[in-house]
Short mmCIF file of N, CA and C in Angstrom, two decimals:
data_model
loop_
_atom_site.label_atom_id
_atom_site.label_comp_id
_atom_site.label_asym_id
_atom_site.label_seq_id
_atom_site.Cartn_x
_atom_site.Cartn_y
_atom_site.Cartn_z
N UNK A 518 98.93 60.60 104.66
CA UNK A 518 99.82 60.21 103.59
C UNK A 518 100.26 61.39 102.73
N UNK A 519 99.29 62.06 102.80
CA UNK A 519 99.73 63.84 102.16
C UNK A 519 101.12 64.83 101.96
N UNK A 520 101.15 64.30 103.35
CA UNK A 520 101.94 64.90 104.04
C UNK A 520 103.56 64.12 103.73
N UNK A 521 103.57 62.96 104.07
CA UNK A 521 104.71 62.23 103.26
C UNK A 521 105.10 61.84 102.09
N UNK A 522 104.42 61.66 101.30
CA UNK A 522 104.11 62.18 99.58
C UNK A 522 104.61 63.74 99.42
N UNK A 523 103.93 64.44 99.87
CA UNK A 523 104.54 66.17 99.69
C UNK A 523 106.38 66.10 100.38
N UNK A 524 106.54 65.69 100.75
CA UNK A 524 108.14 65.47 101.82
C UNK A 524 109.02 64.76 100.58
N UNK A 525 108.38 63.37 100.10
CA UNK A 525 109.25 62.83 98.79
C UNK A 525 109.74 63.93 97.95
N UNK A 526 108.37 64.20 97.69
CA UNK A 526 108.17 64.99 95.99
C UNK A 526 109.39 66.93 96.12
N UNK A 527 108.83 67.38 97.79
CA UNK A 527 110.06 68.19 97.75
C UNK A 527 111.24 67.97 97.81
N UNK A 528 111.56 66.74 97.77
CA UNK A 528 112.87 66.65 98.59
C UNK A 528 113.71 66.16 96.84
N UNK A 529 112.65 65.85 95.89
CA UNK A 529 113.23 66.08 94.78
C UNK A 529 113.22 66.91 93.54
N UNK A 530 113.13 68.02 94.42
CA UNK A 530 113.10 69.35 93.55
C UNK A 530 114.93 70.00 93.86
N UNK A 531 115.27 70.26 92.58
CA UNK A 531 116.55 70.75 92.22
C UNK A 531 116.81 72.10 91.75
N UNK A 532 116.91 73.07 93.03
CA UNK A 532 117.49 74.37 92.77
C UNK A 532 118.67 74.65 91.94
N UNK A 533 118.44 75.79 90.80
CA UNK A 533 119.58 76.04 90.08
C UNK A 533 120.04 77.57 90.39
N UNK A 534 121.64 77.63 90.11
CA UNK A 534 121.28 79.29 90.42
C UNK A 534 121.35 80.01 88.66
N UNK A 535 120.92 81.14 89.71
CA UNK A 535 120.78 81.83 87.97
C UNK A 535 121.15 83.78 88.83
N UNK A 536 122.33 83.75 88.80
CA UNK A 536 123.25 84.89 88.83
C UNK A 536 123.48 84.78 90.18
N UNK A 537 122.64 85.63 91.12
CA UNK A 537 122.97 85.03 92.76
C UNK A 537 122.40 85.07 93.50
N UNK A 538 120.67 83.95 92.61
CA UNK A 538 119.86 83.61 93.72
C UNK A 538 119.53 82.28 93.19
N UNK A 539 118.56 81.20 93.80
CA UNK A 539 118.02 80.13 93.26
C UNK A 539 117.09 80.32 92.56
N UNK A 540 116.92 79.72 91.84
CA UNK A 540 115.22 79.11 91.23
C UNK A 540 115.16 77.86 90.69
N UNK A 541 113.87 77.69 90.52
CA UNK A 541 113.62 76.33 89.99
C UNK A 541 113.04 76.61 88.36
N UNK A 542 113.17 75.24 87.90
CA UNK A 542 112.92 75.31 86.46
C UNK A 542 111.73 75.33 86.75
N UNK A 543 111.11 75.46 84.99
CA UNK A 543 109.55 75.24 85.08
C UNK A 543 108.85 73.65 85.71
N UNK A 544 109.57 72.84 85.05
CA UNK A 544 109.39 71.74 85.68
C UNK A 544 109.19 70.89 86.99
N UNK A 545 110.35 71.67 88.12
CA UNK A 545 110.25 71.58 89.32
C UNK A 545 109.27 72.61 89.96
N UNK A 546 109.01 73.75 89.33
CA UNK A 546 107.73 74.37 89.87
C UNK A 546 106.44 73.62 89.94
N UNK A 547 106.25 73.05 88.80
CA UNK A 547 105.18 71.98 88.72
C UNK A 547 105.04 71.28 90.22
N UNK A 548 106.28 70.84 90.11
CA UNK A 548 106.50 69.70 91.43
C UNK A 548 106.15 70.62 92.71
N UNK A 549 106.69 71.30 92.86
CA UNK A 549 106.79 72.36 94.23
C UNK A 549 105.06 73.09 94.04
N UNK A 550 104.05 72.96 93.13
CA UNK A 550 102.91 73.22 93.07
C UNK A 550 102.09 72.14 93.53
N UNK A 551 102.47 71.13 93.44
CA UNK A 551 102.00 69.92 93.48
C UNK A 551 102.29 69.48 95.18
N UNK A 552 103.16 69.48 95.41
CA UNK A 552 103.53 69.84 97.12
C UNK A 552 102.67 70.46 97.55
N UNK A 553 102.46 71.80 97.44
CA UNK A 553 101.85 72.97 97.86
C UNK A 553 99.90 72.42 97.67
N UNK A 554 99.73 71.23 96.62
CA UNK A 554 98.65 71.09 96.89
C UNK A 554 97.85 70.03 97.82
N UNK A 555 98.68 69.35 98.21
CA UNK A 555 98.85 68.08 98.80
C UNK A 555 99.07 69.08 100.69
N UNK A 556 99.86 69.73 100.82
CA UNK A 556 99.73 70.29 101.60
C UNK A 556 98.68 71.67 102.17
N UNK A 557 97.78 72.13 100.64
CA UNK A 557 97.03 72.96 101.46
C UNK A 557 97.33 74.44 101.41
N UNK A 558 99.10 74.69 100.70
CA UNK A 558 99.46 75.92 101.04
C UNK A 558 99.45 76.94 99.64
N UNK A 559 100.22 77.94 99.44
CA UNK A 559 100.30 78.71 98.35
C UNK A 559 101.66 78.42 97.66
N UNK A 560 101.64 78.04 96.65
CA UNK A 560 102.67 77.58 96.16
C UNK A 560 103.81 79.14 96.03
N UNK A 561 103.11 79.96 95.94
CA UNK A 561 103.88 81.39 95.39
C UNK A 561 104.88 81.91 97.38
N UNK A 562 104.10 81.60 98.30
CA UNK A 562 104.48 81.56 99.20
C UNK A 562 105.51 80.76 99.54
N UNK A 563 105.45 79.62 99.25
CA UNK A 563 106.32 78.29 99.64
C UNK A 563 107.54 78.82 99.15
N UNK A 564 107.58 79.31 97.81
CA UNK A 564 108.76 79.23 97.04
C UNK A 564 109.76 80.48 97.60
N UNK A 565 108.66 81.41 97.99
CA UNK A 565 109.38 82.56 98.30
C UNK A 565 110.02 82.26 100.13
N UNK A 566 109.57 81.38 100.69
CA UNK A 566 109.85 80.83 101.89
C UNK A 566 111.34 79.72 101.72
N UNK A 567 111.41 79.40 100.76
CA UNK A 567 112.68 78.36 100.21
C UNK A 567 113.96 79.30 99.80
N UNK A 568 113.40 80.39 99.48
CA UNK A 568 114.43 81.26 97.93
C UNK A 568 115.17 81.99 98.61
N UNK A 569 113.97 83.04 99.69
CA UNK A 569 114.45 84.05 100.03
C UNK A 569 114.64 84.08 101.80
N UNK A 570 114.73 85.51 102.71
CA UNK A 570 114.81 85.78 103.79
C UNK A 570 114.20 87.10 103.56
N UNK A 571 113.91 87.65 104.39
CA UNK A 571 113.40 88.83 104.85
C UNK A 571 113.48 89.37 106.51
N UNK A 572 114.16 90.30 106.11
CA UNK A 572 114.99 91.16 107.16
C UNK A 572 114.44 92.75 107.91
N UNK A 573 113.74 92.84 108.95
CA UNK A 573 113.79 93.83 109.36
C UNK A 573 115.06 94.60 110.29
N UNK A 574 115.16 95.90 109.85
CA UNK A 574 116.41 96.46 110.34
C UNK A 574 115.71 97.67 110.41
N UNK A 575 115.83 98.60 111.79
CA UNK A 575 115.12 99.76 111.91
C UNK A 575 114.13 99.69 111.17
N UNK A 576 113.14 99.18 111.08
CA UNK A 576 111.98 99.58 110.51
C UNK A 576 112.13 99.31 108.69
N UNK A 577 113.32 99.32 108.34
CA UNK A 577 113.16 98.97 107.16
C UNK A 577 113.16 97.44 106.91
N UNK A 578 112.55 96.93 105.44
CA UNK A 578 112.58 95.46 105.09
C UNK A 578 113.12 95.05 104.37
N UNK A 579 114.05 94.16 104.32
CA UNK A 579 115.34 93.72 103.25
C UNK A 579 114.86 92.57 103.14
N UNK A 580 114.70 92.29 101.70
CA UNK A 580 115.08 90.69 101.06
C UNK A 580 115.91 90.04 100.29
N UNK A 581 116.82 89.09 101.10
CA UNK A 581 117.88 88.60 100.44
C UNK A 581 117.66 87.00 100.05
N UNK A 582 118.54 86.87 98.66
CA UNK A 582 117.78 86.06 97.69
C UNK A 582 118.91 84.93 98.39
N UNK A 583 118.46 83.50 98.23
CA UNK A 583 119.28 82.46 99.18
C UNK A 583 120.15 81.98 97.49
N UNK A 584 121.31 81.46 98.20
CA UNK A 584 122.21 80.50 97.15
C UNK A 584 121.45 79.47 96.97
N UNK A 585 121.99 78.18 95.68
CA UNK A 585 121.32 77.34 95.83
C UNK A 585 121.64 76.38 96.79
N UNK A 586 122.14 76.25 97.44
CA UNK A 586 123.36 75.70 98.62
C UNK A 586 122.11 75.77 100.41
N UNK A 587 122.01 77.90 99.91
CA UNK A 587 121.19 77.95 101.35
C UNK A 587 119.59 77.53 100.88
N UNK A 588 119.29 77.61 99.95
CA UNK A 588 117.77 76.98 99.32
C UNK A 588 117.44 75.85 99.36
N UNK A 589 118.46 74.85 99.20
CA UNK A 589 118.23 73.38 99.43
C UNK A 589 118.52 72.83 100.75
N UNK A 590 119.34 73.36 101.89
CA UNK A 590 119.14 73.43 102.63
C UNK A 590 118.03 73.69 104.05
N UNK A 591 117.16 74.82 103.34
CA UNK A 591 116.09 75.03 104.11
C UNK A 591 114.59 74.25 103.27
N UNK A 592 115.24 73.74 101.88
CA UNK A 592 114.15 72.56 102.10
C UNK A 592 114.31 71.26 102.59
N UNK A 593 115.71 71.25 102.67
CA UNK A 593 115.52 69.75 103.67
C UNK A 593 115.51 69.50 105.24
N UNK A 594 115.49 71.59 105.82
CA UNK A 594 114.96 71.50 107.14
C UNK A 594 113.84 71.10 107.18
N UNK A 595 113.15 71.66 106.16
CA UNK A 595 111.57 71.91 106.06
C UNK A 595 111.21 70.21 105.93
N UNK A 596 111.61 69.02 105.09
CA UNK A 596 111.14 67.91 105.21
C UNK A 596 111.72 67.64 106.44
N UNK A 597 112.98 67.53 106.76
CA UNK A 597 113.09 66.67 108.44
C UNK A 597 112.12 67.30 109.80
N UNK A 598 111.97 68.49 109.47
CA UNK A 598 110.57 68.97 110.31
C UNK A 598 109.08 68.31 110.43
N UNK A 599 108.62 68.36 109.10
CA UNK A 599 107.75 67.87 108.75
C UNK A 599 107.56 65.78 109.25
N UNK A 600 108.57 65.48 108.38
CA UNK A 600 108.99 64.58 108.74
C UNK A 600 108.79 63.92 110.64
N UNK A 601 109.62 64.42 111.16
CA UNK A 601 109.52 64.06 112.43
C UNK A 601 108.39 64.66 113.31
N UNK A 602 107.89 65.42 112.81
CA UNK A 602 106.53 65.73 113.07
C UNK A 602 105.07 64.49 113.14
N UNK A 603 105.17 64.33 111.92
CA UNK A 603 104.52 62.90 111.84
C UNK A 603 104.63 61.98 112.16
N UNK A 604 106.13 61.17 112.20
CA UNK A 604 106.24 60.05 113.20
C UNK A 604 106.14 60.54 114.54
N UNK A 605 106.67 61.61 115.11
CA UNK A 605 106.23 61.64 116.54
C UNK A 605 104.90 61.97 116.86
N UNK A 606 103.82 62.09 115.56
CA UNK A 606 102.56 61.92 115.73
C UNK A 606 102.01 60.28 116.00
N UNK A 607 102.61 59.72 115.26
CA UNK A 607 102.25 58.51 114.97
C UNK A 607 102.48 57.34 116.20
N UNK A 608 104.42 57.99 116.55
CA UNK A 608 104.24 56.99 117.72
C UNK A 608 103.51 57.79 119.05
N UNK A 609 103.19 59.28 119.79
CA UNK A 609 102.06 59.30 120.51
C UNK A 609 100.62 58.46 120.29
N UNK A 610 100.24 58.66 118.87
CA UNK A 610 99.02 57.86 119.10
C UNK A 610 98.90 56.48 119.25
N UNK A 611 99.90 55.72 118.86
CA UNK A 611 100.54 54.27 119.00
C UNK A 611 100.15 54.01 120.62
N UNK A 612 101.29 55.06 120.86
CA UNK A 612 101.26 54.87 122.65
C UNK A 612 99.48 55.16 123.26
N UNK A 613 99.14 55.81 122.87
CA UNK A 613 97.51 56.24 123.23
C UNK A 613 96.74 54.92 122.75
N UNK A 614 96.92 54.18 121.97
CA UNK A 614 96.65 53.07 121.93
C UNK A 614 96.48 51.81 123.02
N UNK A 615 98.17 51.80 123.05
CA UNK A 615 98.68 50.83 124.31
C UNK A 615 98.19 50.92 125.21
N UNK A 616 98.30 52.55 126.05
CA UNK A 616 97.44 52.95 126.93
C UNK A 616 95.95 52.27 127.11
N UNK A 617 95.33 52.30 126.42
CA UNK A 617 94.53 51.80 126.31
C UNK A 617 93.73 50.33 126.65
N UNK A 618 94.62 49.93 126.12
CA UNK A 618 94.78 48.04 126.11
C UNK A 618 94.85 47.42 127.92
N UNK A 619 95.08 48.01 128.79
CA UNK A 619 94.82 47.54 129.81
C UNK A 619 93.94 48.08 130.28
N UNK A 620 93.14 49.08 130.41
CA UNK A 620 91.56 49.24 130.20
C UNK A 620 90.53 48.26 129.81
N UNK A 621 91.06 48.16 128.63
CA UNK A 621 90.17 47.47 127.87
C UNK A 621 89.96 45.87 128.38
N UNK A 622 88.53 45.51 128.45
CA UNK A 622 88.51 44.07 128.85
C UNK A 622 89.06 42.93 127.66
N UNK A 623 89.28 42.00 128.57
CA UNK A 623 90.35 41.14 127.37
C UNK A 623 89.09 40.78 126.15
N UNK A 624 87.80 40.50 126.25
CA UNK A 624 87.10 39.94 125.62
C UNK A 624 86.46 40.77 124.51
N UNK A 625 86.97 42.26 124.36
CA UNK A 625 86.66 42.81 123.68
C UNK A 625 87.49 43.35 122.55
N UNK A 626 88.47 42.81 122.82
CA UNK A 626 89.57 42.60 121.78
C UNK A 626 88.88 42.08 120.26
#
């Protein structure tokens, strides 16, 4: 349930820009901490995984800061990932179930 609870709660966090990158208010940080705990991860990571990119080119490392356009975007890859992750968890084990059921003697139902 963690996991779909954390998917709601990001999916209503509202990037603003502020010159010409995203961020979130203090408020939605809360939220996006609160994600991050439900999931297990680093919230300081997450954000920088939403915001930014990072670019190797010859050996050097570039980080470019996302619009709020490309920021909200890669959090709602990030829930339909997540997302379909879990139901296609859910219906394999469904099916591992079924599987099952003709194995199983009727009387032990």
């Amino acid at each position: 349930f963690s996991v779909i609870a954390g998917i709601m709660h990001l999916q209503a966090l509202t990037f603003m820009q502020q010159k010409d990158k995203a961020v979130l208010s203090e408020e939605d940080f809360n939220w996006l901490s609160f994600v991050c705990d439900l999931w297990g991860c680093n919230v300081d990571v997450m954000f920088a995984e939403l915001t930014t990119t990072t670019q190797s080119i010859r050996g050097d490392a570039f980080t470019v800061q996302h619009t709020v356009a490309q920021a909200s975007d890669i959090r709602d890859a990030v829930s339909k990932a997540l997302y379909q992750r879990t139901f296609q968890h859910i219906v394999d084990r469904l099916n591992q179930m079924l599987d099952r059921e003709h194995e199983t003697a009727p009387h032990a139902w």
